Amino acid sequence: MFHAAKPVLKADCSAGQGGEAIPFETAVAKAVALAKPVRYRETVSLAGALGRVCAADIHSPISLPPFDNSAMDGFAVRTADFDGEEPWTFRVAGRVVAGDVRALENLDPRTALRIFTGAPVPSSFDAVVMQEHCERTGDTVTMYERPSHGRHIRLAGEDVSPDMELVKRGKGLSARDLTLLAAVGIVDIQVLRKIRIGLLSTGTELKEPGEPLKHGQIYNSNRIMLRSLLAACPWAEIVDFGMVPDSLADVVGRAVASCDALVTTGGVSAGEEDHMVAAVQSHGADLDVLKVAMRPGKPLKVGRIRNTVFAGLPGNPNAALIAFRQIVLPALRRLAGLAEIQPQWFSAVAGFNCKKREGRTEFMPVRISGRTETGEPVLEMLERGFSANLMAIALANGIALLAPEAAEITDGMQLRYEPFGS
């Protein structure tokens, strides 16, 4: 568990102007420690629960399967009736299909029941013989192999027993989870409320796609990037404050009053036109992260503005993307109450050579160019200094992490690899 660290800065208008960059792992720990999970619960139907965060452990009210049932189409028999030598011939006393609710007890010895997959097996019958191993003639059936007790029968409770834990608190509910819950008859579940995440962009050079560009202006890609990433988070509600060229402090105040987290892009470096830090500090921001020893994404600001988590991302698109995915998103996931908050990394092998600065964690867009004999992906480097270059990230399969202790990456070296989603 992460523990909150003492803020390194409070209401200091020189924020971001100096100071040493902190290690990447330290920045992640500080960001996560700032996020206090939401507590308010609400009840939703299974149909509306996909991706929501489970608010309490869920236990099964019944067994699964709830009764002994046939795993095959065939004939239900009693193994005690298989006396003497083969073959054995039985009278077919009835037919049992899925959904049959009859008891079918007190049947004569040496009788069989025609039975179908999923049909309940009467309590006095203890095996099912596959139809392919039987010869049916009129109302009799002949068998040439003695079945073992329990053969081709799914026993009640062999999958799920009553009161078994099905889903833990803090799990993001998947389609598989909901399928299991439906199978045991659960209709509604308690989930944590969605967290409200405010988005805000700054930059006098930015125009929205579709607007005419003048010389020196560029289109705002960060806004659609963050909206798209958060759209894949069913536990979050997006509040988009749009582009804010003026009255920045006023909009920050509105966001703090209504949101659990505020994520901004631009205005967090040390330049004279980077006003975001001053705007958040006018509302009493405590900033725990100012600079991170990572590339891209160094000028990242993370802290709290009263009860709101604040993350000020760099303006360069890929720097914003990496800082958001690797540092901010784990904090938002913890804020939403999720138990698993970190990205999932996989082992991979470098298919390139490059030098890097020791003491700095680097993230590189990569494409899979092949596989090793053991199946590990071999990674091709697409771009090195890519803070503002978008084509490489669009072509990438994922991101490779170059560890801070490494001064050089060589062909065949083990790397950590995080694949992009679809």
Coordinates of C-alpha atoms in Angstrom, one line a residue:
M1 CA 0.0 0.0 0.0
F2 CA 1.2 3.5 -0.8
H3 CA 1.3 6.1 2.0
A4 CA 0.9 9.8 1.3
A5 CA 4.1 11.8 1.2
K6 CA 4.5 15.3 2.6
P7 CA 3.7 17.8 -0.1
V8 CA 6.9 19.3 -1.6
L9 CA 5.2 22.6 -2.4
K10 CA 2.2 24.6 -1.3
A11 CA 1.0 27.8 -2.8
D12 CA 4.4 28.8 -4.2
C13 CA 4.1 30.9 -7.4
S14 CA 7.6 29.7 -8.4
A15 CA 6.3 26.1 -8.8
G16 CA 8.0 24.3 -11.6
Q17 CA 10.7 26.9 -11.9
G18 CA 13.4 24.7 -10.3
G19 CA 14.1 21.6 -8.2
E20 CA 15.4 18.1 -9.0
A21 CA 13.3 15.7 -11.0
I22 CA 12.1 12.8 -8.9
P23 CA 12.3 9.1 -10.1
F24 CA 9.5 7.7 -12.1
E25 CA 8.5 5.1 -9.5
T26 CA 8.4 7.8 -6.8
A27 CA 6.1 9.9 -8.9
V28 CA 3.7 7.0 -9.4
A29 CA 3.7 6.3 -5.7
K30 CA 3.0 9.9 -4.8
A31 CA 0.2 10.3 -7.4
V32 CA -1.5 7.1 -6.2
A33 CA -1.1 8.1 -2.5
L34 CA -3.1 11.3 -3.2
A35 CA -6.1 9.4 -4.5
K36 CA -8.5 8.4 -1.7
P37 CA -11.0 5.9 -3.0
V38 CA -14.7 7.0 -3.3
R39 CA -17.0 5.4 -0.8
Y40 CA -20.5 6.2 -2.0
R41 CA -22.4 3.2 -3.3
E42 CA -25.3 2.8 -5.7
T43 CA -27.3 -0.2 -6.8
V44 CA -27.4 -1.1 -10.5
S45 CA -28.8 -3.9 -12.6
L46 CA -26.5 -6.5 -14.2
A47 CA -27.3 -4.9 -17.5
G48 CA -25.8 -1.6 -16.4
A49 CA -22.9 -2.9 -14.4
L50 CA -20.3 -3.7 -17.1
G51 CA -17.0 -2.0 -16.1
R52 CA -18.3 -0.6 -12.8
V53 CA -16.4 -1.1 -9.6
C54 CA -17.8 -3.8 -7.3
A55 CA -18.5 -2.1 -3.9
A56 CA -18.7 -5.3 -1.8
D57 CA -17.7 -8.9 -1.9
I58 CA -20.4 -11.0 -3.7
H59 CA -21.2 -14.5 -2.6
S60 CA -23.3 -17.1 -4.4
P61 CA -26.8 -17.7 -3.1
I62 CA -27.1 -21.1 -4.7
S63 CA -25.1 -24.1 -6.0
L64 CA -23.9 -24.2 -9.6
P65 CA -25.1 -26.3 -11.2
P66 CA -28.1 -26.3 -8.9
F67 CA -28.8 -30.0 -9.5
D68 CA -27.1 -33.1 -10.9
N69 CA -27.4 -33.0 -14.7
S70 CA -26.3 -34.9 -17.8
A71 CA -23.1 -33.8 -19.6
M72 CA -24.1 -35.8 -22.7
D73 CA -26.9 -36.9 -24.8
G74 CA -27.4 -40.6 -23.9
F75 CA -29.0 -42.9 -21.4
A76 CA -29.2 -42.5 -17.6
V77 CA -28.5 -45.8 -15.8
R78 CA -27.9 -47.2 -12.3
T79 CA -24.4 -48.8 -12.2
A80 CA -25.7 -51.4 -9.7
D81 CA -27.9 -52.9 -12.5
F82 CA -24.7 -53.9 -14.5
D83 CA -24.4 -57.4 -13.1
G84 CA -23.0 -60.3 -15.0
E85 CA -21.2 -60.1 -18.3
E86 CA -21.8 -57.8 -21.2
P87 CA -23.9 -56.9 -23.1
W88 CA -26.5 -55.4 -20.8
T89 CA -30.0 -54.7 -22.1
F90 CA -32.4 -52.3 -20.3
R91 CA -35.9 -51.2 -20.9
V92 CA -36.2 -47.5 -21.7
A93 CA -38.6 -46.2 -19.1
G94 CA -38.9 -42.6 -20.1
R95 CA -37.3 -39.5 -21.6
V96 CA -35.8 -36.5 -19.7
V97 CA -35.0 -33.2 -21.4
A98 CA -33.5 -30.0 -20.1
G99 CA -36.0 -28.2 -17.9
D100 CA -37.9 -31.3 -16.9
V101 CA -39.1 -30.9 -13.4
R102 CA -40.5 -34.4 -12.8
A103 CA -39.1 -36.5 -9.9
L104 CA -39.0 -39.8 -11.8
E105 CA -38.5 -41.9 -8.8
N106 CA -39.3 -45.6 -7.9
L107 CA -38.5 -46.9 -11.4
D108 CA -38.1 -50.7 -11.8
P109 CA -34.6 -52.2 -11.8
R110 CA -32.7 -52.7 -15.1
T111 CA -34.4 -49.6 -16.6
A112 CA -32.7 -46.7 -18.4
L113 CA -33.9 -43.2 -19.2
R114 CA -33.3 -41.4 -22.5
I115 CA -31.6 -38.2 -21.4
F116 CA -30.3 -35.1 -23.1
T117 CA -27.5 -32.6 -22.2
G118 CA -28.4 -30.4 -19.3
A119 CA -31.4 -32.5 -18.2
P120 CA -31.7 -33.3 -14.5
V121 CA -30.5 -36.8 -13.5
P122 CA -33.0 -38.5 -11.2
S123 CA -31.5 -39.2 -7.7
S124 CA -31.5 -43.0 -8.1
F125 CA -29.5 -42.9 -11.3
D126 CA -25.7 -42.4 -11.0
A127 CA -24.2 -42.6 -14.6
V128 CA -24.9 -41.5 -18.2
V129 CA -23.8 -43.6 -21.1
M130 CA -23.2 -41.7 -24.4
Q131 CA -25.7 -42.4 -27.1
E132 CA -22.8 -43.3 -29.4
H133 CA -22.0 -46.3 -27.1
C134 CA -25.6 -47.6 -27.1
E135 CA -27.8 -49.6 -29.5
R136 CA -31.5 -48.6 -29.3
T137 CA -34.1 -51.1 -30.5
G138 CA -37.7 -50.1 -29.9
D139 CA -38.2 -49.6 -26.1
T140 CA -34.9 -51.3 -25.2
V141 CA -31.3 -50.2 -25.2
T142 CA -28.2 -52.4 -25.2
M143 CA -24.8 -51.4 -23.8
Y144 CA -21.4 -53.1 -24.2
E145 CA -19.4 -51.1 -21.6
R146 CA -19.9 -50.8 -17.8
P147 CA -19.9 -47.1 -16.9
S148 CA -18.2 -45.9 -13.7
H149 CA -20.2 -44.2 -10.9
G150 CA -20.8 -40.5 -11.8
R151 CA -19.8 -40.9 -15.5
H152 CA -20.9 -38.0 -17.6
I153 CA -22.9 -36.3 -14.8
R154 CA -22.3 -32.8 -13.7
L155 CA -22.8 -32.8 -9.9
A156 CA -24.7 -30.1 -8.1
G157 CA -22.3 -27.5 -6.7
E158 CA -19.2 -28.9 -8.5
D159 CA -18.7 -25.5 -10.2
V160 CA -19.9 -23.1 -7.4
S161 CA -20.9 -24.0 -3.9
P162 CA -23.4 -22.0 -1.8
D163 CA -21.8 -18.9 -0.2
M164 CA -18.7 -19.2 -2.4
E165 CA -17.1 -15.8 -3.1
L166 CA -17.7 -14.8 -6.8
V167 CA -16.4 -11.3 -7.1
K168 CA -14.2 -9.3 -4.7
R169 CA -14.7 -5.7 -3.7
G170 CA -12.7 -3.3 -5.9
K171 CA -12.9 -5.4 -9.1
G172 CA -14.0 -3.8 -12.3
L173 CA -16.9 -6.0 -13.4
S174 CA -16.2 -7.8 -16.7
A175 CA -18.6 -9.6 -19.0
R176 CA -17.4 -12.9 -17.5
D177 CA -18.2 -11.7 -14.0
L178 CA -21.7 -10.6 -15.0
T179 CA -22.3 -14.0 -16.8
L180 CA -21.4 -15.8 -13.6
L181 CA -23.6 -13.6 -11.4
A182 CA -26.5 -14.1 -13.8
A183 CA -26.0 -17.8 -13.7
V184 CA -26.6 -17.8 -9.9
G185 CA -29.6 -15.6 -10.2
I186 CA -28.3 -12.3 -9.0
V187 CA -30.2 -9.3 -10.4
D188 CA -28.8 -6.2 -8.9
I189 CA -25.4 -5.4 -7.4
Q190 CA -23.8 -2.6 -5.4
V191 CA -21.1 -0.6 -7.2
L192 CA -19.1 2.5 -6.3
R193 CA -20.3 5.7 -7.8
K194 CA -18.5 6.9 -10.9
I195 CA -15.8 9.5 -10.3
R196 CA -16.1 12.9 -12.0
I197 CA -13.0 13.8 -14.0
G198 CA -12.8 17.3 -15.3
L199 CA -10.8 18.0 -18.5
L200 CA -9.3 21.3 -19.3
S201 CA -6.9 22.4 -22.1
T202 CA -4.8 25.6 -22.4
G203 CA -2.6 27.1 -25.0
T204 CA -3.1 30.2 -27.1
E205 CA -1.6 28.3 -30.1
L206 CA -4.3 25.7 -30.0
K207 CA -7.4 25.5 -32.3
E208 CA -10.1 22.8 -32.3
P209 CA -10.2 20.4 -35.3
G210 CA -12.3 22.0 -38.1
E211 CA -11.4 25.6 -37.2
P212 CA -9.1 27.5 -39.6
L213 CA -5.4 27.6 -38.6
K214 CA -3.3 30.7 -38.8
H215 CA 0.4 30.7 -39.0
G216 CA 1.9 29.5 -35.6
Q217 CA -1.3 27.7 -34.6
I218 CA -1.9 23.9 -34.3
Y219 CA -4.8 21.7 -33.7
N220 CA -5.6 20.5 -30.1
S221 CA -5.1 16.7 -30.2
N222 CA -4.8 16.3 -26.4
R223 CA -8.5 16.8 -25.8
I224 CA -9.7 14.0 -28.0
M225 CA -6.8 11.8 -26.7
L226 CA -7.9 12.1 -23.1
R227 CA -11.6 11.8 -23.9
S228 CA -10.9 8.7 -25.9
L229 CA -8.8 7.1 -23.1
L230 CA -11.3 7.9 -20.4
A231 CA -14.2 6.7 -22.6
A232 CA -12.8 3.2 -22.0
C233 CA -13.2 3.7 -18.2
P234 CA -16.9 2.9 -17.4
W235 CA -16.2 3.9 -13.8
A236 CA -15.6 7.6 -14.8
E237 CA -17.8 10.4 -15.8
I238 CA -16.1 13.1 -18.0
V239 CA -16.8 16.8 -17.5
D240 CA -15.2 18.6 -20.4
F241 CA -14.4 22.3 -19.7
G242 CA -12.9 22.6 -23.2
M243 CA -10.3 25.2 -24.2
V244 CA -9.7 27.9 -21.6
P245 CA -7.6 30.7 -23.0
D246 CA -8.8 33.3 -20.4
S247 CA -10.2 33.3 -16.9
L248 CA -8.2 30.1 -16.1
A249 CA -8.5 30.5 -12.3
D250 CA -12.3 30.8 -12.5
V251 CA -12.7 27.6 -14.5
V252 CA -10.3 25.7 -12.2
G253 CA -12.5 26.9 -9.3
R254 CA -15.6 25.5 -11.0
A255 CA -13.9 22.2 -11.7
V256 CA -12.7 21.9 -8.1
A257 CA -16.2 22.5 -6.8
S258 CA -17.7 19.8 -9.0
C259 CA -15.1 17.1 -9.8
D260 CA -13.2 14.4 -8.0
A261 CA -10.2 14.9 -10.3
L262 CA -9.0 17.6 -12.7
V263 CA -6.7 16.7 -15.6
T264 CA -5.3 19.6 -17.6
T265 CA -3.0 19.8 -20.6
G266 CA -0.5 22.6 -21.2
G267 CA 0.8 25.4 -19.0
V268 CA 2.8 23.4 -16.5
S269 CA 6.4 24.0 -17.7
A270 CA 8.6 26.8 -16.4
G271 CA 7.9 29.3 -19.2
E272 CA 6.4 32.8 -18.8
E273 CA 3.3 31.7 -20.7
D274 CA 2.7 28.5 -18.5
H275 CA -0.1 29.8 -16.2
M276 CA -1.7 26.6 -15.1
V277 CA 0.4 26.2 -11.9
A278 CA -0.5 29.7 -10.8
A279 CA -4.2 29.1 -11.5
V280 CA -4.4 26.0 -9.3
Q281 CA -2.3 27.5 -6.6
S282 CA -4.7 30.4 -6.4
H283 CA -7.1 27.8 -5.1
G284 CA -4.7 26.4 -2.5
A285 CA -3.1 23.5 -4.5
D286 CA -0.6 21.3 -2.8
L287 CA 1.7 19.9 -5.5
D288 CA 3.5 16.6 -4.6
V289 CA 5.0 16.0 -8.1
L290 CA 6.7 18.8 -10.0
K291 CA 9.2 17.2 -12.3
V292 CA 9.8 13.5 -13.1
A293 CA 13.0 11.9 -14.3
M294 CA 11.2 10.4 -17.4
R295 CA 11.2 10.9 -21.1
P296 CA 8.7 12.0 -22.4
G297 CA 6.6 13.7 -19.7
K298 CA 9.1 15.4 -17.4
P299 CA 7.1 18.6 -16.7
L300 CA 4.3 16.9 -14.9
K301 CA 2.4 18.4 -11.9
V302 CA 0.3 16.2 -9.6
G303 CA -1.3 17.2 -6.3
R304 CA -4.5 18.1 -4.6
I305 CA -6.7 21.2 -4.7
R306 CA -8.6 20.7 -1.5
N307 CA -10.6 17.4 -2.1
T308 CA -9.8 17.2 -5.8
V309 CA -6.9 15.3 -7.3
F310 CA -5.0 17.6 -9.8
A311 CA -2.9 16.4 -12.7
G312 CA -1.3 18.9 -15.0
L313 CA 0.0 17.2 -18.1
P314 CA 2.5 18.6 -20.5
G315 CA 1.2 20.1 -23.7
N316 CA 3.2 17.9 -26.1
P317 CA 0.8 15.2 -27.1
N318 CA 3.0 12.1 -26.5
A319 CA 4.4 13.5 -23.3
A320 CA 0.8 14.0 -22.2
L321 CA -0.1 10.4 -23.3
I322 CA 2.8 8.7 -21.5
A323 CA 2.4 10.8 -18.3
F324 CA -1.4 10.1 -18.2
R325 CA -1.1 6.3 -18.9
Q326 CA 1.8 5.7 -16.6
I327 CA 1.2 8.0 -13.6
V328 CA -2.2 9.7 -13.7
L329 CA -4.3 6.8 -14.7
P330 CA -3.2 4.5 -11.8
A331 CA -4.2 7.4 -9.5
L332 CA -7.6 7.8 -11.1
R333 CA -8.2 4.0 -10.9
R334 CA -7.4 4.1 -7.2
L335 CA -9.7 7.1 -6.8
A336 CA -12.5 5.0 -8.4
G337 CA -11.9 2.2 -5.9
L338 CA -10.3 -0.3 -8.2
A339 CA -8.1 -2.9 -6.5
E340 CA -5.9 -3.3 -9.6
I341 CA -4.5 0.0 -10.6
Q342 CA -1.2 -0.4 -12.4
P343 CA -0.6 -1.0 -16.2
Q344 CA 0.0 -4.6 -17.2
W345 CA 3.6 -5.1 -18.4
F346 CA 4.9 -8.1 -20.3
S347 CA 8.4 -9.4 -21.0
A348 CA 9.8 -8.6 -24.4
V349 CA 13.2 -8.4 -26.2
A350 CA 14.8 -5.4 -27.8
G351 CA 15.4 -5.7 -31.6
F352 CA 17.4 -2.5 -31.7
N353 CA 20.4 -0.6 -30.2
C354 CA 20.4 2.8 -28.6
K355 CA 22.0 4.8 -25.9
K356 CA 20.1 6.6 -23.1
R357 CA 20.8 8.8 -20.1
E358 CA 21.3 6.9 -16.8
G359 CA 18.9 7.9 -14.0
R360 CA 16.0 8.6 -16.3
T361 CA 13.2 6.2 -17.2
E362 CA 12.4 6.4 -20.9
F363 CA 9.3 5.2 -22.7
M364 CA 9.5 4.4 -26.4
P365 CA 6.9 3.6 -29.0
V366 CA 7.6 0.2 -30.4
R367 CA 6.2 -2.3 -32.9
I368 CA 6.4 -6.1 -32.8
S369 CA 8.8 -7.2 -35.5
G370 CA 8.9 -10.9 -34.6
R371 CA 9.0 -13.5 -31.8
T372 CA 11.7 -15.3 -30.0
E373 CA 11.9 -19.1 -29.9
T374 CA 10.0 -18.9 -26.5
G375 CA 7.3 -16.6 -27.9
E376 CA 8.4 -13.3 -26.5
P377 CA 7.8 -10.3 -28.8
V378 CA 10.8 -8.7 -30.4
L379 CA 10.4 -5.0 -30.4
E380 CA 11.3 -2.5 -33.2
M381 CA 12.0 1.1 -32.2
L382 CA 9.8 3.5 -34.0
E383 CA 10.9 6.9 -32.7
R384 CA 13.2 8.2 -30.0
G385 CA 12.6 11.9 -29.3
F386 CA 8.9 11.7 -29.8
S387 CA 7.2 14.2 -27.4
A388 CA 5.4 16.0 -30.2
N389 CA 5.6 13.4 -33.0
L390 CA 2.3 11.6 -33.5
M391 CA 2.9 9.2 -36.4
A392 CA 5.2 6.9 -34.4
I393 CA 2.6 6.5 -31.6
A394 CA -0.2 5.8 -34.1
L395 CA 1.9 3.0 -35.7
A396 CA 3.0 1.5 -32.4
N397 CA 1.8 -1.7 -30.9
G398 CA 2.7 -0.5 -27.5
I399 CA 5.3 1.2 -25.3
A400 CA 8.7 -0.2 -24.1
L401 CA 10.1 0.9 -20.8
L402 CA 13.8 1.6 -20.8
A403 CA 15.0 1.3 -17.1
P404 CA 16.7 4.2 -15.4
E405 CA 19.8 2.2 -14.5
A406 CA 20.5 1.4 -18.2
A407 CA 22.9 3.5 -20.2
E408 CA 22.5 1.5 -23.3
I409 CA 19.9 -0.8 -24.9
T410 CA 21.4 -3.6 -27.0
D411 CA 19.8 -6.1 -29.4
G412 CA 18.4 -9.0 -27.4
M413 CA 18.2 -7.2 -24.1
Q414 CA 15.1 -8.0 -21.9
L415 CA 12.6 -5.1 -21.8
R416 CA 9.2 -4.4 -20.2
Y417 CA 6.5 -3.9 -22.8
E418 CA 3.0 -2.5 -22.4
P419 CA 0.7 -3.3 -25.4
F420 CA -1.9 -0.8 -26.5
G421 CA -5.5 -1.8 -26.5
S422 CA -7.6 -1.8 -29.7

